[in-house]
mmCIF file of C-alpha atoms in Angstrom:
data_model
loop_
_atom_site.group_PDB
_atom_site.id
_atom_site.type_symbol
_atom_site.label_atom_id
_atom_site.label_comp_id
_atom_site.label_asym_id
_atom_site.label_seq_id
_atom_site.Cartn_x
_atom_site.Cartn_y
_atom_site.Cartn_z
ATOM 1 C CA MET A 184 76.258 93.244 66.917
ATOM 2 C CA ASN A 185 76.984 94.412 64.058
ATOM 3 C CA VAL A 186 75.579 93.154 60.520
ATOM 4 C CA ILE A 187 77.478 92.970 57.147
ATOM 5 C CA ASP A 188 74.978 92.621 53.702
ATOM 6 C CA ASN A 189 76.304 90.209 51.583
ATOM 7 C CA GLN A 190 74.102 90.788 47.653
ATOM 8 C CA ASN A 191 72.475 88.460 47.431
ATOM 9 C CA SER A 192 73.154 86.072 49.680
ATOM 10 C CA GLU A 193 72.200 85.978 53.969
ATOM 11 C CA SER A 194 73.765 88.602 56.302
ATOM 12 C CA PHE A 195 77.604 87.224 58.383
ATOM 13 C CA LEU A 196 76.488 89.022 62.081
ATOM 14 C CA ILE A 197 80.348 89.698 63.872
ATOM 15 C CA ASP A 198 80.166 90.822 66.977
ATOM 16 C CA GLU A 199 81.401 94.080 67.629
ATOM 17 C CA SER A 200 83.788 93.478 70.637
ATOM 18 C CA THR A 201 85.218 91.309 67.847
ATOM 19 C CA LEU A 202 85.691 92.534 64.636
ATOM 20 C CA ASP A 203 89.326 92.618 63.995
ATOM 21 C CA SER A 204 90.228 89.545 66.140
ATOM 22 C CA PRO A 205 92.011 86.370 63.757
ATOM 23 C CA LEU A 206 88.072 84.207 63.469
ATOM 24 C CA ASN A 207 86.550 87.180 61.614
ATOM 25 C CA ARG A 208 89.543 87.930 59.845
ATOM 26 C CA LEU A 209 89.425 84.738 58.584
ATOM 27 C CA VAL A 210 86.124 85.181 57.690
ATOM 28 C CA GLU A 211 86.809 87.826 55.965
ATOM 29 C CA ASN A 212 89.939 86.104 53.758
ATOM 30 C CA LEU A 213 87.100 82.674 53.471
ATOM 31 C CA THR A 214 85.055 85.393 51.702
ATOM 32 C CA GLU A 215 87.554 87.024 48.952
ATOM 33 C CA GLU A 216 88.535 83.263 48.717
ATOM 34 C CA PHE A 217 86.031 82.156 47.993
ATOM 35 C CA LYS A 218 85.296 84.281 44.892
ATOM 36 C CA ASN A 219 87.961 83.260 43.368
ATOM 37 C CA VAL A 220 86.533 80.854 40.430
ATOM 38 C CA GLN A 221 89.026 77.512 39.806
ATOM 39 C CA PRO A 222 89.101 76.135 36.591
ATOM 40 C CA GLU A 223 87.309 72.757 38.177
ATOM 41 C CA GLY A 224 84.284 75.087 37.685
ATOM 42 C CA PHE A 225 84.531 75.676 41.563
ATOM 43 C CA THR A 226 85.156 78.384 43.769
ATOM 44 C CA GLY A 227 88.302 78.845 46.405
ATOM 45 C CA ASN A 228 91.641 77.211 45.429
ATOM 46 C CA GLY A 229 91.997 73.552 47.826
ATOM 47 C CA GLN A 230 95.546 75.087 48.954
ATOM 48 C CA VAL A 231 94.427 78.107 50.312
ATOM 49 C CA ILE A 232 92.137 77.479 51.951
ATOM 50 C CA VAL A 233 94.073 74.507 54.213
ATOM 51 C CA ASN A 234 96.595 76.832 54.659
ATOM 52 C CA LEU A 235 93.769 79.684 56.159
ATOM 53 C CA LEU A 236 92.619 77.326 58.534
ATOM 54 C CA THR A 237 95.934 74.842 59.396
ATOM 55 C CA GLU A 238 96.941 78.950 60.083
ATOM 56 C CA TYR A 239 93.977 79.727 62.037
ATOM 57 C CA ILE A 240 93.424 76.522 64.011
ATOM 58 C CA ASN A 241 97.043 75.818 65.718
ATOM 59 C CA ASN A 242 97.939 79.662 66.274
ATOM 60 C CA HIS A 243 94.777 81.478 67.587
ATOM 61 C CA ASN A 244 91.959 80.344 69.958
ATOM 62 C CA ASP A 245 88.868 82.877 69.823
ATOM 63 C CA TRP A 246 86.895 79.966 68.667
ATOM 64 C CA LYS A 247 86.289 79.475 72.297
ATOM 65 C CA GLU A 248 83.227 82.471 72.173
ATOM 66 C CA TYR A 249 81.258 79.291 70.414
ATOM 67 C CA VAL A 250 81.905 75.797 72.163
ATOM 68 C CA PHE A 251 78.481 75.061 73.591
ATOM 69 C CA TYR A 252 77.574 71.229 74.888
ATOM 70 C CA CYS A 253 75.447 69.200 74.249
ATOM 71 C CA PRO A 254 74.450 66.341 76.651
ATOM 72 C CA TYR A 255 72.545 64.614 73.575
ATOM 73 C CA SER A 256 74.392 64.213 70.831
ATOM 74 C CA TYR A 257 77.233 66.415 69.186
ATOM 75 C CA SER A 258 76.196 70.360 69.033
ATOM 76 C CA ARG A 259 76.552 72.665 65.887
ATOM 77 C CA ASN A 260 76.919 76.243 66.315
ATOM 78 C CA LEU A 261 77.553 78.566 64.057
ATOM 79 C CA ILE A 262 80.011 81.460 63.891
ATOM 80 C CA ALA A 263 79.826 82.450 60.089
ATOM 81 C CA LYS A 264 77.439 81.726 56.427
ATOM 82 C CA ASN A 265 76.625 83.531 53.282
ATOM 83 C CA ASP A 266 75.529 82.025 50.266
ATOM 84 C CA MET A 267 78.789 80.982 49.726
ATOM 85 C CA PHE A 268 80.180 78.560 52.494
ATOM 86 C CA GLU A 269 78.950 78.386 55.937
ATOM 87 C CA LEU A 270 81.507 77.931 59.173
ATOM 88 C CA MET A 271 81.067 76.564 62.137
ATOM 89 C CA VAL A 272 81.898 74.989 65.515
ATOM 90 C CA ILE A 273 81.147 71.345 66.498
ATOM 91 C CA CYS A 274 81.606 70.017 69.855
ATOM 92 C CA TRP A 275 81.712 65.858 70.475
ATOM 93 C CA ARG A 276 82.215 63.553 73.732
ATOM 94 C CA ARG A 277 83.331 60.002 73.335
ATOM 95 C CA GLY A 278 80.156 57.902 72.414
ATOM 96 C CA GLN A 279 78.419 60.908 70.256
ATOM 97 C CA PRO A 280 79.218 59.807 66.285
ATOM 98 C CA SER A 281 77.649 61.282 63.398
ATOM 99 C CA PRO A 282 75.451 58.969 61.472
ATOM 100 C CA VAL A 283 76.671 58.013 57.853
ATOM 101 C CA HIS A 284 76.523 61.108 56.072
ATOM 102 C CA ASN A 285 76.668 63.209 51.834
ATOM 103 C CA HIS A 286 77.677 66.050 51.681
ATOM 104 C CA GLU A 287 75.131 66.696 48.983
ATOM 105 C CA ASP A 288 78.560 67.737 45.445
ATOM 106 C CA GLN A 289 80.509 69.655 48.524
ATOM 107 C CA ARG A 290 83.475 70.599 49.331
ATOM 108 C CA CYS A 291 84.110 70.101 53.453
ATOM 109 C CA TRP A 292 86.817 70.430 55.631
ATOM 110 C CA MET A 293 87.399 69.667 59.122
ATOM 111 C CA GLY A 294 89.468 71.748 61.284
ATOM 112 C CA CYS A 295 90.658 69.911 65.142
ATOM 113 C CA VAL A 296 91.401 72.212 67.903
ATOM 114 C CA LYS A 297 91.006 70.153 70.483
ATOM 115 C CA GLY A 298 90.866 66.260 71.367
ATOM 116 C CA GLN A 299 90.714 63.821 68.424
ATOM 117 C CA LEU A 300 88.203 62.705 65.621
ATOM 118 C CA GLU A 301 87.975 59.296 64.031
ATOM 119 C CA GLU A 302 86.476 59.223 60.240
ATOM 120 C CA THR A 303 85.603 56.283 58.672
ATOM 121 C CA TYR A 304 84.424 55.816 55.176
ATOM 122 C CA TYR A 305 82.132 54.585 53.341
ATOM 123 C CA VAL A 306 81.306 53.522 49.821
ATOM 124 C CA PHE A 307 78.536 51.031 48.069
ATOM 125 C CA SER A 308 79.270 47.183 48.293
ATOM 126 C CA ASP A 309 78.880 46.340 44.831
ATOM 127 C CA THR A 310 80.553 49.184 43.317
ATOM 128 C CA LYS A 311 83.137 50.258 45.484
ATOM 129 C CA SER A 312 82.466 53.875 45.201
ATOM 130 C CA THR A 313 79.899 56.416 46.542
ATOM 131 C CA LYS A 314 77.716 55.683 43.213
ATOM 132 C CA GLY A 315 74.805 52.696 43.463
ATOM 133 C CA GLU A 316 72.754 51.107 45.636
ATOM 134 C CA GLY A 317 72.220 48.958 48.696
ATOM 135 C CA LEU A 318 74.119 48.163 51.474
ATOM 136 C CA LEU A 319 77.521 50.087 52.470
ATOM 137 C CA GLU A 320 80.893 48.664 53.320
ATOM 138 C CA GLN A 321 83.934 50.395 55.629
ATOM 139 C CA SER A 322 86.809 51.618 52.827
ATOM 140 C CA TYR A 323 89.406 53.263 54.996
ATOM 141 C CA THR A 324 88.914 54.898 59.319
ATOM 142 C CA HIS A 325 92.027 56.996 59.852
ATOM 143 C CA PRO A 326 92.200 59.936 62.754
ATOM 144 C CA ILE A 327 91.665 63.908 62.615
ATOM 145 C CA ASP A 328 94.345 64.878 65.397
ATOM 146 C CA ASN A 329 94.826 68.659 67.184
ATOM 147 C CA GLY A 330 96.112 70.918 64.577
ATOM 148 C CA SER A 331 95.459 69.119 61.334
ATOM 149 C CA VAL A 332 92.608 69.906 58.888
ATOM 150 C CA GLY A 333 90.866 67.546 57.253
ATOM 151 C CA TYR A 334 89.295 67.026 53.892
ATOM 152 C CA ILE A 335 85.770 65.088 52.085
ATOM 153 C CA THR A 336 83.380 65.117 49.742
ATOM 154 C CA ASP A 337 80.415 63.093 47.806
ATOM 155 C CA GLU A 338 83.186 61.786 45.196
ATOM 156 C CA ILE A 339 85.747 60.531 47.924
ATOM 157 C CA ALA A 340 83.445 58.734 50.054
ATOM 158 C CA PHE A 341 80.749 59.466 52.367
ATOM 159 C CA HIS A 342 81.698 59.668 55.752
ATOM 160 C CA ARG A 343 81.559 58.728 59.526
ATOM 161 C CA MET A 344 83.009 61.624 62.447
ATOM 162 C CA GLN A 345 83.317 61.028 66.638
ATOM 163 C CA SER A 346 85.558 61.704 68.987
ATOM 164 C CA ILE A 347 88.208 59.667 69.888
ATOM 165 C CA THR A 348 88.856 61.473 73.167
ATOM 166 C CA ASP A 349 86.264 62.181 76.084
ATOM 167 C CA GLU A 350 85.744 66.094 74.392
ATOM 168 C CA THR A 351 86.990 66.904 71.005
ATOM 169 C CA ILE A 352 86.477 70.385 68.859
ATOM 170 C CA SER A 353 86.404 71.156 65.680
ATOM 171 C CA ILE A 354 86.186 73.451 63.417
ATOM 172 C CA HIS A 355 84.142 72.977 59.853
ATOM 173 C CA LEU A 356 82.920 74.380 56.784
ATOM 174 C CA TYR A 357 81.167 73.591 53.677
ATOM 175 C CA SER A 358 81.101 74.822 50.566
ATOM 176 C CA LYS A 359 78.426 75.926 49.743
ATOM 177 C CA PRO A 360 76.312 75.518 52.926
ATOM 178 C CA ILE A 361 74.311 72.165 53.152
ATOM 179 C CA THR A 362 70.482 72.670 54.097
ATOM 180 C CA GLU A 363 69.970 69.135 53.833
ATOM 181 C CA CYS A 364 71.422 65.724 53.168
ATOM 182 C CA ASN A 365 71.495 61.644 53.259
ATOM 183 C CA ILE A 366 71.664 59.678 55.794
ATOM 184 C CA TYR A 367 73.146 55.740 55.157
ATOM 185 C CA CYS A 368 72.450 52.948 57.658
ATOM 186 C CA PRO A 369 75.387 50.459 56.304
ATOM 187 C CA ASP A 370 73.618 47.725 57.084
ATOM 188 C CA LYS A 371 70.480 48.153 56.066
ATOM 189 C CA GLY A 372 70.463 49.513 52.764
ATOM 190 C CA THR A 373 68.127 52.397 53.827
ATOM 191 C CA ILE A 374 68.601 55.757 52.793
ATOM 192 C CA THR A 375 67.127 58.996 55.170
ATOM 193 C CA ARG A 376 66.056 62.666 53.803
ATOM 194 C CA LYS A 377 67.031 64.994 56.754
ATOM 195 C CA LYS A 378 67.084 68.469 57.307
ATOM 196 C CA LEU A 379 70.326 70.530 58.852
ATOM 197 C CA GLY A 380 69.965 72.623 62.041
ATOM 198 C CA TYR A 381 72.310 74.465 64.581
ATOM 199 C CA PHE A 382 72.596 74.774 68.219
ATOM 200 C CA THR A 383 73.442 77.825 68.523
ATOM 201 C CA GLN A 384 73.644 80.369 65.723
ATOM 202 C CA TYR A 385 76.538 83.587 66.512
ATOM 203 C CA LYS A 386 76.626 82.004 69.762
ATOM 204 C CA LYS A 387 72.903 82.296 70.856
ATOM 205 C CA LYS A 388 70.819 78.909 70.480
ATOM 206 C CA VAL A 389 68.306 78.724 68.505
ATOM 207 C CA LEU A 390 64.695 78.833 69.426
ATOM 208 C CA ASN A 391 61.405 76.536 69.335
ATOM 209 C CA LEU A 392 63.983 73.439 67.401
ATOM 210 C CA PRO A 393 61.188 70.915 65.969
ATOM 211 C CA THR A 394 63.774 68.091 67.620
ATOM 212 C CA ALA A 395 67.131 68.258 69.606
ATOM 213 C CA SER A 396 69.134 69.928 66.465
ATOM 214 C CA CYS A 397 72.200 68.918 68.385
ATOM 215 C CA GLY A 398 71.414 65.586 66.912
ATOM 216 C CA SER A 399 69.422 62.590 66.280
ATOM 217 C CA VAL A 400 67.713 62.824 69.137
ATOM 218 C CA GLN A 401 64.664 64.074 70.461
ATOM 219 C CA PRO A 402 64.753 65.248 74.162
ATOM 220 C CA LEU A 403 61.629 65.481 76.332
ATOM 221 C CA SER A 404 62.512 69.190 76.826
ATOM 222 C CA SER A 405 65.185 72.278 74.409
ATOM 223 C CA PRO A 406 68.627 70.960 75.137
ATOM 224 C CA ILE A 407 70.286 74.904 77.458
ATOM 225 C CA PRO A 408 73.641 75.136 75.870
ATOM 226 C CA GLN A 409 76.712 73.918 78.094
ATOM 227 C CA PRO A 410 79.539 76.601 78.499
ATOM 228 C CA ILE A 411 83.148 74.809 77.884
ATOM 229 C CA ASN A 412 83.597 73.974 81.322
ATOM 230 C CA ASN A 413 80.250 72.180 82.208
ATOM 231 C CA THR A 414 80.396 68.068 82.456
ATOM 232 C CA THR A 415 78.849 65.274 81.005
ATOM 233 C CA SER A 416 75.014 64.916 81.500
ATOM 234 C CA ASN A 417 73.682 61.854 82.901
ATOM 235 C CA ASN A 418 71.052 62.236 80.579
ATOM 236 C CA SER A 419 73.702 62.214 77.635
ATOM 237 C CA THR A 420 72.212 58.735 75.051
ATOM 238 C CA THR A 421 73.315 57.914 71.612
ATOM 239 C CA VAL A 422 70.431 56.708 69.287
ATOM 240 C CA SER A 423 72.002 55.561 66.307
ATOM 241 C CA GLU A 424 69.747 56.562 62.527
ATOM 242 C CA CYS A 425 69.404 52.663 61.428
ATOM 243 C CA THR A 426 67.824 52.014 64.688
ATOM 244 C CA ASN A 427 65.531 54.760 64.640
ATOM 245 C CA SER A 428 62.395 52.915 63.646
ATOM 246 C CA ASN A 429 60.961 55.794 60.633
ATOM 247 C CA SER A 430 64.124 54.518 58.642
ATOM 248 C CA THR A 431 63.916 51.630 58.193
ATOM 249 C CA THR A 432 63.306 52.072 54.290
ATOM 250 C CA THR A 433 64.830 54.319 51.994
ATOM 251 C CA ASN A 434 63.235 57.008 52.075
ATOM 252 C CA LEU A 435 64.193 60.668 49.747
ATOM 253 C CA SER A 436 61.214 62.505 50.146
ATOM 254 C CA SER A 437 62.334 65.730 52.459
ATOM 255 C CA SER A 438 61.855 64.596 56.181
ATOM 256 C CA SER A 439 59.948 67.167 58.499
ATOM 257 C CA SER A 440 62.295 66.978 61.445
ATOM 258 C CA SER A 441 65.997 68.439 61.433
ATOM 259 C CA VAL A 442 69.050 67.705 63.266
ATOM 260 C CA SER A 443 72.692 68.351 62.838
ATOM 261 C CA LEU A 444 75.213 66.050 60.804
ATOM 262 C CA ILE A 445 78.370 67.022 59.701
#
């Protein structure tokens, strides 16, 4: 492994055998683009970033090296991270939706490379925006097709993502990296604070996880990453954060548990 240090940031870990790969070139191009301060105050031009992601997901497939499914929920598999952005592959199976969540005032791009995602926007019922309190309502639902790139911020909406095909794989870019976020229960009006984790980092399984960081279900033992050709586990299950006994009251303090959200 070759460690490339970035000043005052976490280091990228890059496989030496893929230093000139399309995925590594994408990481390098994103690194350069996020140095550009925009008039709005954030870094990285949104259209340039969409163009970089669109070109990559429609012409290259070395993202397959980062594909690991989890039998319990969707999985977050880290490709690269520094203080300006994080890039990951997320693997989904039908029936493994994300909870409704925010993005901590950061920007998020989602490029679908296999299957089809469905994104549902949520806003507060009383204000029809993400500024409010109480119950949430759906405001918009649309697909993110194979080869297309979606975009979300907290100004647009909170959202829930899910695969509407048997298996879906997507590449997610967050700027800046998000370490924790809010989970919303639309019908109860509750908010739970959760830390975020990864199923794999740089193609290696994360060890000593406090819970199944691939999703919101805590298994009896830590799950083992499954290669892309594995079939769905008979032990697969989905538990809504809304029905979790720990999420019945508003709790904005940081939770000690770790889940993978997007």
